PDB file of C-alpha atoms in Angstrom:
ATOM      1  CA  MET A  81      14.978 -18.355  12.091  1.00 78.00           C
ATOM      2  CA  THR A  82      13.845 -14.820  11.226  1.00 86.00           C
ATOM      3  CA  ILE A  83      10.176 -13.853  11.225  1.00 90.00           C
ATOM      4  CA  ALA A  84       9.045 -10.522   9.788  1.00 92.00           C
ATOM      5  CA  LEU A  85       6.239  -8.734  11.617  1.00 93.00           C
ATOM      6  CA  ILE A  86       4.295  -6.041   9.778  1.00 91.00           C
ATOM      7  CA  HIS A  87       2.468  -3.748  12.180  1.00 90.00           C
ATOM      8  CA  TRP A  88       1.264  -0.171  11.649  1.00 84.00           C
ATOM      9  CA  ASN A  89       1.613   1.006  15.262  1.00 86.00           C
ATOM     10  CA  ALA A  90       5.134   1.243  16.667  1.00 85.00           C
ATOM     11  CA  ALA A  91       4.295   0.612  20.328  1.00 88.00           C
ATOM     12  CA  ALA A  92       1.873  -2.237  19.685  1.00 89.00           C
ATOM     13  CA  GLY A  93       4.237  -3.688  17.097  1.00 88.00           C
ATOM     14  CA  ALA A  94       7.112  -3.702  19.593  1.00 91.00           C
ATOM     15  CA  ALA A  95       4.958  -5.556  22.124  1.00 91.00           C
ATOM     16  CA  ARG A  96       3.903  -8.159  19.569  1.00 92.00           C
ATOM     17  CA  ALA A  97       7.500  -8.563  18.404  1.00 91.00           C
ATOM     18  CA  ALA A  98       8.483  -9.291  22.007  1.00 92.00           C
ATOM     19  CA  GLU A  99       5.822 -12.028  22.125  1.00 91.00           C
ATOM     20  CA  LEU A 100       7.296 -13.648  19.031  1.00 92.00           C
ATOM     21  CA  ARG A 101      10.816 -13.457  20.445  1.00 93.00           C
ATOM     22  CA  ARG A 102       9.637 -15.249  23.572  1.00 93.00           C
ATOM     23  CA  LEU A 103       8.586 -18.079  21.268  1.00 92.00           C
ATOM     24  CA  GLY A 104      12.204 -18.377  20.159  1.00 92.00           C
ATOM     25  CA  TYR A 105      12.142 -16.470  16.862  1.00 92.00           C
ATOM     26  CA  ARG A 106      14.357 -13.666  15.648  1.00 92.00           C
ATOM     27  CA  VAL A 107      11.967 -10.878  14.668  1.00 91.00           C
ATOM     28  CA  GLU A 108      12.176  -7.993  12.228  1.00 90.00           C
ATOM     29  CA  ALA A 109       9.365  -5.617  13.172  1.00 89.00           C
ATOM     30  CA  THR A 110       8.548  -3.184  10.402  1.00 87.00           C
ATOM     31  CA  THR A 111       5.939  -1.279   8.513  1.00 83.00           C
ATOM     32  CA  PHE A 112       6.025  -2.040   4.806  1.00 80.00           C
ATOM     33  CA  ASP A 113       7.427  -0.031   1.918  1.00 75.00           C
ATOM     34  CA  PRO A 114       9.303  -0.735  -1.336  1.00 75.00           C
ATOM     35  CA  ALA A 115      12.686  -0.674   0.432  1.00 79.00           C
ATOM     36  CA  VAL A 116      11.570  -3.474   2.756  1.00 83.00           C
ATOM     37  CA  LEU A 117      10.434  -5.601  -0.177  1.00 83.00           C
ATOM     38  CA  ARG A 118      13.701  -5.010  -2.022  1.00 85.00           C
ATOM     39  CA  ARG A 119      15.605  -6.201   1.043  1.00 87.00           C
ATOM     40  CA  TRP A 120      13.412  -9.262   1.383  1.00 90.00           C
ATOM     41  CA  LYS A 121      14.014 -10.169  -2.243  1.00 88.00           C
ATOM     42  CA  GLU A 122      17.704 -10.492  -1.365  1.00 89.00           C
ATOM     43  CA  THR A 123      17.190 -12.187   2.016  1.00 90.00           C
ATOM     44  CA  PRO A 124      13.623 -13.436   2.507  1.00 90.00           C
ATOM     45  CA  PRO A 125      12.309 -13.983   6.039  1.00 92.00           C
ATOM     46  CA  GLU A 126      11.143 -17.472   7.003  1.00 90.00           C
ATOM     47  CA  ALA A 127       7.584 -16.173   7.377  1.00 93.00           C
ATOM     48  CA  VAL A 128       5.730 -12.862   7.373  1.00 93.00           C
ATOM     49  CA  VAL A 129       3.248 -12.122  10.156  1.00 95.00           C
ATOM     50  CA  ILE A 130       0.814  -9.328   9.277  1.00 94.00           C
ATOM     51  CA  ASP A 131      -1.279  -7.711  11.995  1.00 92.00           C
ATOM     52  CA  LEU A 132      -4.687  -6.657  10.656  1.00 91.00           C
ATOM     53  CA  SER A 133      -5.945  -4.858  13.757  1.00 88.00           C
ATOM     54  CA  ARG A 134      -4.872  -1.545  12.217  1.00 83.00           C
ATOM     55  CA  ALA A 135      -4.889  -0.479   8.565  1.00 79.00           C
ATOM     56  CA  PRO A 136      -6.021  -3.863   7.179  1.00 84.00           C
ATOM     57  CA  SER A 137      -5.924  -2.558   3.606  1.00 79.00           C
ATOM     58  CA  LYS A 138      -2.213  -1.792   4.035  1.00 81.00           C
ATOM     59  CA  GLY A 139      -1.661  -5.280   5.381  1.00 86.00           C
ATOM     60  CA  ARG A 140      -3.499  -6.761   2.423  1.00 86.00           C
ATOM     61  CA  ASP A 141      -1.464  -4.682  -0.031  1.00 82.00           C
ATOM     62  CA  ALA A 142       1.784  -5.714   1.652  1.00 84.00           C
ATOM     63  CA  ALA A 143       0.830  -9.383   1.358  1.00 88.00           C
ATOM     64  CA  LEU A 144      -0.076  -8.986  -2.307  1.00 85.00           C
ATOM     65  CA  ALA A 145       3.291  -7.338  -2.956  1.00 84.00           C
ATOM     66  CA  VAL A 146       5.095 -10.215  -1.229  1.00 87.00           C
ATOM     67  CA  ARG A 147       3.195 -12.758  -3.327  1.00 86.00           C
ATOM     68  CA  ASP A 148       3.672 -10.754  -6.516  1.00 82.00           C
ATOM     69  CA  ALA A 149       7.482 -10.862  -6.246  1.00 82.00           C
ATOM     70  CA  LYS A 150       8.986 -14.146  -7.435  1.00 85.00           C
ATOM     71  CA  ALA A 151      11.730 -14.105  -4.779  1.00 86.00           C
ATOM     72  CA  THR A 152       9.250 -13.894  -1.888  1.00 88.00           C
ATOM     73  CA  ARG A 153       6.238 -15.727  -3.311  1.00 88.00           C
ATOM     74  CA  GLY A 154       6.920 -18.881  -1.335  1.00 87.00           C
ATOM     75  CA  VAL A 155       7.286 -17.129   2.026  1.00 90.00           C
ATOM     76  CA  PRO A 156       4.448 -18.262   4.341  1.00 92.00           C
ATOM     77  CA  LEU A 157       1.995 -15.515   5.274  1.00 93.00           C
ATOM     78  CA  VAL A 158       0.288 -15.386   8.668  1.00 95.00           C
ATOM     79  CA  PHE A 159      -2.514 -12.859   9.167  1.00 95.00           C
ATOM     80  CA  VAL A 160      -3.398 -12.058  12.766  1.00 94.00           C
ATOM     81  CA  ALA A 161      -6.479 -10.350  14.286  1.00 92.00           C
ATOM     82  CA  GLY A 162      -8.608  -7.869  12.343  1.00 88.00           C
ATOM     83  CA  ASP A 163     -12.247  -7.189  11.578  1.00 86.00           C
ATOM     84  CA  PRO A 164     -13.897 -10.479  10.478  1.00 87.00           C
ATOM     85  CA  VAL A 165     -15.466  -8.950   7.364  1.00 82.00           C
ATOM     86  CA  LYS A 166     -12.178  -7.482   6.164  1.00 82.00           C
ATOM     87  CA  VAL A 167     -10.299 -10.645   7.028  1.00 86.00           C
ATOM     88  CA  ALA A 168     -12.796 -12.626   4.935  1.00 84.00           C
ATOM     89  CA  GLY A 169     -12.044 -10.397   1.957  1.00 81.00           C
ATOM     90  CA  ILE A 170      -8.320 -11.003   2.335  1.00 84.00           C
ATOM     91  CA  ARG A 171      -8.884 -14.743   2.748  1.00 85.00           C
ATOM     92  CA  ALA A 172     -10.705 -14.765  -0.594  1.00 82.00           C
ATOM     93  CA  LEU A 173      -7.613 -13.261  -2.237  1.00 82.00           C
ATOM     94  CA  LEU A 174      -5.048 -15.370  -0.362  1.00 85.00           C
ATOM     95  CA  PRO A 175      -6.721 -18.609   0.767  1.00 88.00           C
ATOM     96  CA  ASP A 176      -3.403 -20.420   1.262  1.00 87.00           C
ATOM     97  CA  ALA A 177      -2.230 -18.041   4.004  1.00 90.00           C
ATOM     98  CA  VAL A 178      -2.718 -18.852   7.703  1.00 93.00           C
ATOM     99  CA  TYR A 179      -5.271 -16.850   9.712  1.00 95.00           C
ATOM    100  CA  ALA A 180      -5.319 -16.676  13.512  1.00 92.00           C
ATOM    101  CA  ASP A 181      -5.794 -14.572  16.628  1.00 93.00           C
ATOM    102  CA  TRP A 182      -2.787 -13.490  18.661  1.00 93.00           C
ATOM    103  CA  GLU A 183      -3.739 -16.024  21.334  1.00 93.00           C
ATOM    104  CA  ALA A 184      -3.039 -18.775  18.789  1.00 93.00           C
ATOM    105  CA  ILE A 185       0.047 -17.266  17.145  1.00 93.00           C
ATOM    106  CA  ALA A 186       2.400 -20.042  18.308  1.00 93.00           C
ATOM    107  CA  THR A 187       0.293 -22.725  16.624  1.00 93.00           C
ATOM    108  CA  ALA A 188      -0.300 -20.564  13.556  1.00 92.00           C
ATOM    109  CA  LEU A 189       3.419 -20.009  13.013  1.00 91.00           C
ATOM    110  CA  ARG A 190       4.224 -23.697  13.479  1.00 92.00           C
ATOM    111  CA  THR A 191       1.565 -24.552  10.910  1.00 91.00           C
ATOM    112  CA  ALA A 192       2.828 -21.962   8.439  1.00 90.00           C
ATOM    113  CA  LEU A 193       6.459 -23.013   8.770  1.00 91.00           C
ATOM    114  CA  THR A 194       5.768 -26.751   8.736  1.00 91.00           C
ATOM    115  CA  HIS A 195       3.340 -26.605   5.823  1.00 88.00           C
ATOM    116  CA  PRO A 196       4.340 -23.697   3.567  1.00 86.00           C
ATOM    117  CA  PRO A 197       2.222 -23.196   0.438  1.00 82.00           C
ATOM    118  CA  VAL A 198       3.237 -25.732  -2.210  1.00 79.00           C
ATOM    119  CA  ALA A 199       2.043 -23.663  -5.147  1.00 78.00           C
ATOM    120  CA  PRO A 200       1.570 -20.159  -3.716  1.00 78.00           C
ATOM    121  CA  ARG A 201      -1.240 -18.278  -5.363  1.00 67.00           C
ATOM    122  CA  LYS A 202       0.081 -15.283  -7.283  1.00 65.00           C
ATOM    123  CA  PRO A 203      -2.453 -12.451  -7.367  1.00 63.00           C
ATOM    124  CA  THR A 204      -3.862 -11.857 -10.823  1.00 55.00           C
ATOM    125  CA  SER A 205      -3.037  -8.198 -10.295  1.00 50.00           C
ATOM    126  CA  ARG A 206      -1.394  -5.981  -7.691  1.00 51.00           C
ATOM    127  CA  PHE A 207      -4.773  -4.236  -7.759  1.00 48.00           C
ATOM    128  CA  ALA A 208      -6.664  -7.408  -6.846  1.00 51.00           C
ATOM    129  CA  GLY A 209      -7.553  -6.040  -3.448  1.00 51.00           C
ATOM    130  CA  TYR A 210      -9.437  -3.212  -5.100  1.00 49.00           C
ATOM    131  CA  ALA A 211     -11.423  -5.243  -7.591  1.00 50.00           C
ATOM    132  CA  GLY A 212     -14.867  -3.704  -7.858  1.00 51.00           C
ATOM    133  CA  ALA A 213     -14.081  -0.931  -5.364  1.00 69.00           C
ATOM    134  CA  PRO A 214     -15.219   2.623  -6.201  1.00 80.00           C
ATOM    135  CA  LEU A 215     -12.415   4.945  -7.264  1.00 87.00           C
ATOM    136  CA  VAL A 216     -12.971   7.240  -4.281  1.00 90.00           C
ATOM    137  CA  LYS A 217     -12.297   4.262  -2.002  1.00 88.00           C
ATOM    138  CA  LYS A 218      -9.169   3.290  -3.930  1.00 88.00           C
ATOM    139  CA  LEU A 219      -7.884   6.843  -3.483  1.00 93.00           C
ATOM    140  CA  GLY A 220      -8.707   6.939   0.221  1.00 92.00           C
ATOM    141  CA  ILE A 221     -11.216   9.791  -0.009  1.00 94.00           C
ATOM    142  CA  LYS A 222     -13.459   9.736   3.054  1.00 93.00           C
ATOM    143  CA  ALA A 223     -16.327  11.748   4.495  1.00 93.00           C
ATOM    144  CA  ASN A 224     -15.571  15.458   4.995  1.00 94.00           C
ATOM    145  CA  PHE A 225     -12.200  15.225   3.217  1.00 95.00           C
ATOM    146  CA  ARG A 226     -10.931  18.183   1.186  1.00 95.00           C
ATOM    147  CA  VAL A 227      -9.365  17.009  -2.067  1.00 95.00           C
ATOM    148  CA  TRP A 228      -7.095  19.103  -4.296  1.00 95.00           C
ATOM    149  CA  LEU A 229      -7.075  18.151  -7.965  1.00 94.00           C
ATOM    150  CA  ARG A 230      -3.924  19.434  -9.639  1.00 94.00           C
ATOM    151  CA  HIS A 231      -3.797  19.440 -13.440  1.00 93.00           C
ATOM    152  CA  ALA A 232      -6.568  16.845 -13.581  1.00 92.00           C
ATOM    153  CA  PRO A 233      -8.084  15.851 -16.943  1.00 89.00           C
ATOM    154  CA  ALA A 234     -11.239  17.760 -17.800  1.00 86.00           C
ATOM    155  CA  ASP A 235     -13.438  14.705 -17.283  1.00 83.00           C
ATOM    156  CA  PHE A 236     -11.813  13.487 -14.067  1.00 88.00           C
ATOM    157  CA  GLU A 237     -14.601  14.602 -11.752  1.00 88.00           C
ATOM    158  CA  ALA A 238     -16.968  12.375 -13.722  1.00 83.00           C
ATOM    159  CA  THR A 239     -14.432   9.542 -13.546  1.00 85.00           C
ATOM    160  CA  LEU A 240     -14.135   9.997  -9.788  1.00 87.00           C
ATOM    161  CA  GLY A 241     -17.861   9.655  -9.286  1.00 85.00           C
ATOM    162  CA  GLU A 242     -19.927  10.450  -6.220  1.00 86.00           C
ATOM    163  CA  LEU A 243     -17.972  11.680  -3.210  1.00 91.00           C
ATOM    164  CA  PRO A 244     -18.560  10.567   0.385  1.00 91.00           C
ATOM    165  CA  GLU A 245     -20.783  12.800   2.492  1.00 93.00           C
ATOM    166  CA  GLY A 246     -19.180  16.166   3.222  1.00 93.00           C
ATOM    167  CA  ALA A 247     -16.169  15.610   0.944  1.00 94.00           C
ATOM    168  CA  ALA A 248     -15.354  18.380  -1.521  1.00 93.00           C
ATOM    169  CA  LEU A 249     -13.025  18.966  -4.475  1.00 92.00           C
ATOM    170  CA  GLY A 250     -10.904  22.066  -4.910  1.00 82.00           C
ATOM    171  CA  ARG A 251      -8.628  23.547  -7.533  1.00 76.00           C
ATOM    172  CA  ARG A 252      -6.368  25.114  -4.900  1.00 83.00           C
ATOM    173  CA  PRO A 253      -4.584  23.591  -1.890  1.00 85.00           C
ATOM    174  CA  GLY A 254      -5.504  24.540   1.651  1.00 82.00           C
ATOM    175  CA  LYS A 255      -4.539  23.813   5.242  1.00 82.00           C
ATOM    176  CA  THR A 256      -7.335  21.255   5.499  1.00 88.00           C
ATOM    177  CA  THR A 257      -6.487  19.409   2.270  1.00 93.00           C
ATOM    178  CA  ALA A 258      -6.438  15.694   3.129  1.00 95.00           C
ATOM    179  CA  VAL A 259      -5.776  14.242  -0.330  1.00 96.00           C
ATOM    180  CA  THR A 260      -3.960  15.777  -3.296  1.00 96.00           C
ATOM    181  CA  ILE A 261      -4.202  14.130  -6.719  1.00 96.00           C
ATOM    182  CA  TRP A 262      -1.531  15.506  -9.042  1.00 96.00           C
ATOM    183  CA  PHE A 263      -1.555  14.495 -12.698  1.00 96.00           C
ATOM    184  CA  VAL A 264       1.920  14.687 -14.255  1.00 96.00           C
ATOM    185  CA  ARG A 265       2.535  14.199 -17.967  1.00 93.00           C
ATOM    186  CA  THR A 266       6.331  14.365 -18.359  1.00 93.00           C
ATOM    187  CA  ARG A 267       9.595  13.753 -16.519  1.00 93.00           C
ATOM    188  CA  ARG A 268      10.454  17.408 -16.954  1.00 94.00           C
ATOM    189  CA  GLU A 269       7.260  18.535 -15.237  1.00 95.00           C
ATOM    190  CA  LEU A 270       7.779  16.104 -12.366  1.00 96.00           C
ATOM    191  CA  ALA A 271      11.401  17.136 -11.829  1.00 95.00           C
ATOM    192  CA  ALA A 272      10.521  20.834 -11.882  1.00 96.00           C
ATOM    193  CA  LYS A 273       7.598  20.686  -9.456  1.00 96.00           C
ATOM    194  CA  ILE A 274       8.053  17.738  -7.092  1.00 96.00           C
ATOM    195  CA  ALA A 275      10.018  19.696  -4.465  1.00 95.00           C
ATOM    196  CA  GLY A 276       7.373  22.401  -4.221  1.00 94.00           C
ATOM    197  CA  GLN A 277       4.576  19.870  -4.147  1.00 94.00           C
ATOM    198  CA  ALA A 278       6.273  17.920  -1.364  1.00 94.00           C
ATOM    199  CA  ALA A 279       6.881  21.093   0.652  1.00 91.00           C
ATOM    200  CA  ARG A 280       3.190  21.993   0.716  1.00 89.00           C
ATOM    201  CA  LEU A 281       1.949  18.472   1.436  1.00 90.00           C
ATOM    202  CA  GLY A 282       1.608  18.751   5.207  1.00 84.00           C
ATOM    203  CA  ALA A 283       0.015  15.752   6.898  1.00 87.00           C
ATOM    204  CA  GLY A 284      -2.109  14.732   3.926  1.00 92.00           C
ATOM    205  CA  LYS A 285      -1.653  12.170   1.185  1.00 95.00           C
ATOM    206  CA  LEU A 286      -0.287  12.904  -2.273  1.00 97.00           C
ATOM    207  CA  TRP A 287      -1.247  10.818  -5.274  1.00 97.00           C
ATOM    208  CA  ILE A 288       1.086  11.325  -8.233  1.00 97.00           C
ATOM    209  CA  ALA A 289      -0.599  10.075 -11.396  1.00 96.00           C
ATOM    210  CA  TRP A 290       1.168   9.456 -14.698  1.00 94.00           C
ATOM    211  CA  PRO A 291      -0.046   8.236 -18.113  1.00 91.00           C
ATOM    212  CA  LYS A 292       0.053   4.517 -18.755  1.00 85.00           C
ATOM    213  CA  LYS A 293       2.180   3.357 -21.666  1.00 77.00           C
ATOM    214  CA  GLU A 294      -0.918   2.432 -23.642  1.00 65.00           C
ATOM    215  CA  ALA A 295      -2.513   5.842 -23.029  1.00 59.00           C
ATOM    216  CA  ALA A 296      -2.946   8.338 -25.826  1.00 55.00           C
ATOM    217  CA  PRO A 297      -0.932  10.455 -25.772  1.00 62.00           C
ATOM    218  CA  ALA A 298       1.583   8.399 -23.825  1.00 64.00           C
ATOM    219  CA  GLY A 299       3.944  10.191 -21.453  1.00 72.00           C
ATOM    220  CA  ASP A 300       7.599   9.443 -20.773  1.00 84.00           C
ATOM    221  CA  LEU A 301       7.202   8.537 -17.090  1.00 89.00           C
ATOM    222  CA  THR A 302       7.416   5.149 -15.387  1.00 90.00           C
ATOM    223  CA  GLN A 303       6.382   3.961 -11.939  1.00 90.00           C
ATOM    224  CA  ARG A 304      10.033   3.681 -10.944  1.00 91.00           C
ATOM    225  CA  GLN A 305      10.777   7.271 -11.953  1.00 94.00           C
ATOM    226  CA  VAL A 306       7.767   8.583 -10.049  1.00 95.00           C
ATOM    227  CA  ARG A 307       8.739   6.620  -6.935  1.00 94.00           C
ATOM    228  CA  GLU A 308      12.388   7.725  -7.061  1.00 94.00           C
ATOM    229  CA  SER A 309      11.387  11.371  -7.494  1.00 96.00           C
ATOM    230  CA  GLY A 310       9.084  11.174  -4.492  1.00 95.00           C
ATOM    231  CA  LEU A 311      11.699   9.490  -2.310  1.00 94.00           C
ATOM    232  CA  ALA A 312      14.295  12.105  -3.282  1.00 95.00           C
ATOM    233  CA  ALA A 313      11.839  14.821  -2.206  1.00 95.00           C
ATOM    234  CA  GLY A 314      11.489  13.377   1.302  1.00 94.00           C
ATOM    235  CA  LEU A 315       8.328  11.359   0.676  1.00 95.00           C
ATOM    236  CA  VAL A 316       7.585   7.652   0.944  1.00 93.00           C
ATOM    237  CA  ASP A 317       5.080   5.735  -1.179  1.00 90.00           C
ATOM    238  CA  PHE A 318       2.830   3.043   0.238  1.00 87.00           C
ATOM    239  CA  LYS A 319       0.028   2.368  -2.233  1.00 89.00           C
ATOM    240  CA  ILE A 320      -0.568   2.092  -5.973  1.00 88.00           C
ATOM    241  CA  CYS A 321      -3.815   2.627  -7.865  1.00 88.00           C
ATOM    242  CA  ALA A 322      -5.062   2.047 -11.395  1.00 84.00           C
ATOM    243  CA  ILE A 323      -7.189   5.165 -11.773  1.00 86.00           C
ATOM    244  CA  ASP A 324      -8.604   4.220 -15.166  1.00 82.00           C
ATOM    245  CA  ALA A 325      -7.452   2.932 -18.556  1.00 78.00           C
ATOM    246  CA  ALA A 326      -5.200   5.961 -19.048  1.00 85.00           C
ATOM    247  CA  TRP A 327      -3.682   6.733 -15.629  1.00 89.00           C
ATOM    248  CA  SER A 328      -1.790   4.962 -12.843  1.00 90.00           C
ATOM    249  CA  ALA A 329      -0.867   6.605  -9.536  1.00 94.00           C
ATOM    250  CA  LEU A 330       1.335   6.160  -6.481  1.00 95.00           C
ATOM    251  CA  CYS A 331       0.337   7.492  -3.067  1.00 95.00           C
ATOM    252  CA  PHE A 332       2.953   9.301  -0.960  1.00 96.00           C
ATOM    253  CA  VAL A 333       3.148  10.765   2.530  1.00 94.00           C
ATOM    254  CA  ARG A 334       5.903  12.697   4.267  1.00 91.00           C
ATOM    255  CA  ARG A 335       8.704  10.518   5.564  1.00 85.00           C
ATOM    256  CA  LYS A 336       8.595  10.475   9.374  1.00 76.00           C
TER     257      LYS A 336
END
C-alpha cells in the first residue's frame, strides 16, 4: 500500500516518511507540482498525507488540485499539524478530509483508509482557497517586497490595491525584486522573451499572466502553453491565480 507524503522541507519530510514506513506503508515523499499530479492520475496513491507545518497554503492548493482531478478525487486526504487558524480554513473547504497531529498519524491513516470519502467534495473552483482574499495576498506580495510589473495594464496598480507596509512597485527589475508579474498577450511574445525573463529571475517568484478566453481582446495563449514554456525555460510552476475578469496567471520559480 503506497502513501504519498507532501512536505515542503526535504529533511523534515524524510524523517516523517520514515515514521510512516515504520507503520508498514510504502511512502512516496514529495513536494507537489503538475508532474506529480499527472503521475498520480495514472497510478493514484492509496492516501495523501499533507504536512501543514510549513507552507500551509501550498498544502491546501495541492489538496484542491487532487480533489479537482477526477482520477484522484476519491483518494483520502490526511492533513497533519499546522496553525489551528489556517487548518480551520482548510477544513471549511475540505470537511471530509482527516485532520490530526503527527502523534496520532497511525490512527488518522487507519481512519482515512477504512472510511474513504463516499462522495468526495469537489471544490467549486481551483481558486476556492483564495475566495475573498486580497489580490496582493493571492500574488504572495508581503511587507517590504519589491515587485516588478512588466507590461502591466495601465489600470493594474488600481486593481492590485493597497500594498503591505514597505512593499513597492517598480517598472524595472533589480537584485532585490521578490515578485515579478509579467503580462503576456501572445504566444509569439512568450516564446521570444521567456528565456531572458527566466535568466533574470534569481531567487524570486515570476507570475506569468495571460488573457482569459472571455477577455477583450482575447489572446492566443492557454494555461498549458504558459506552463510548458516555463518548464522548458528551467522553471517550475506551483500556484495559479485569477487576477481579475480578464487575466489568469501561473507562478514560477527556478527549478532546484
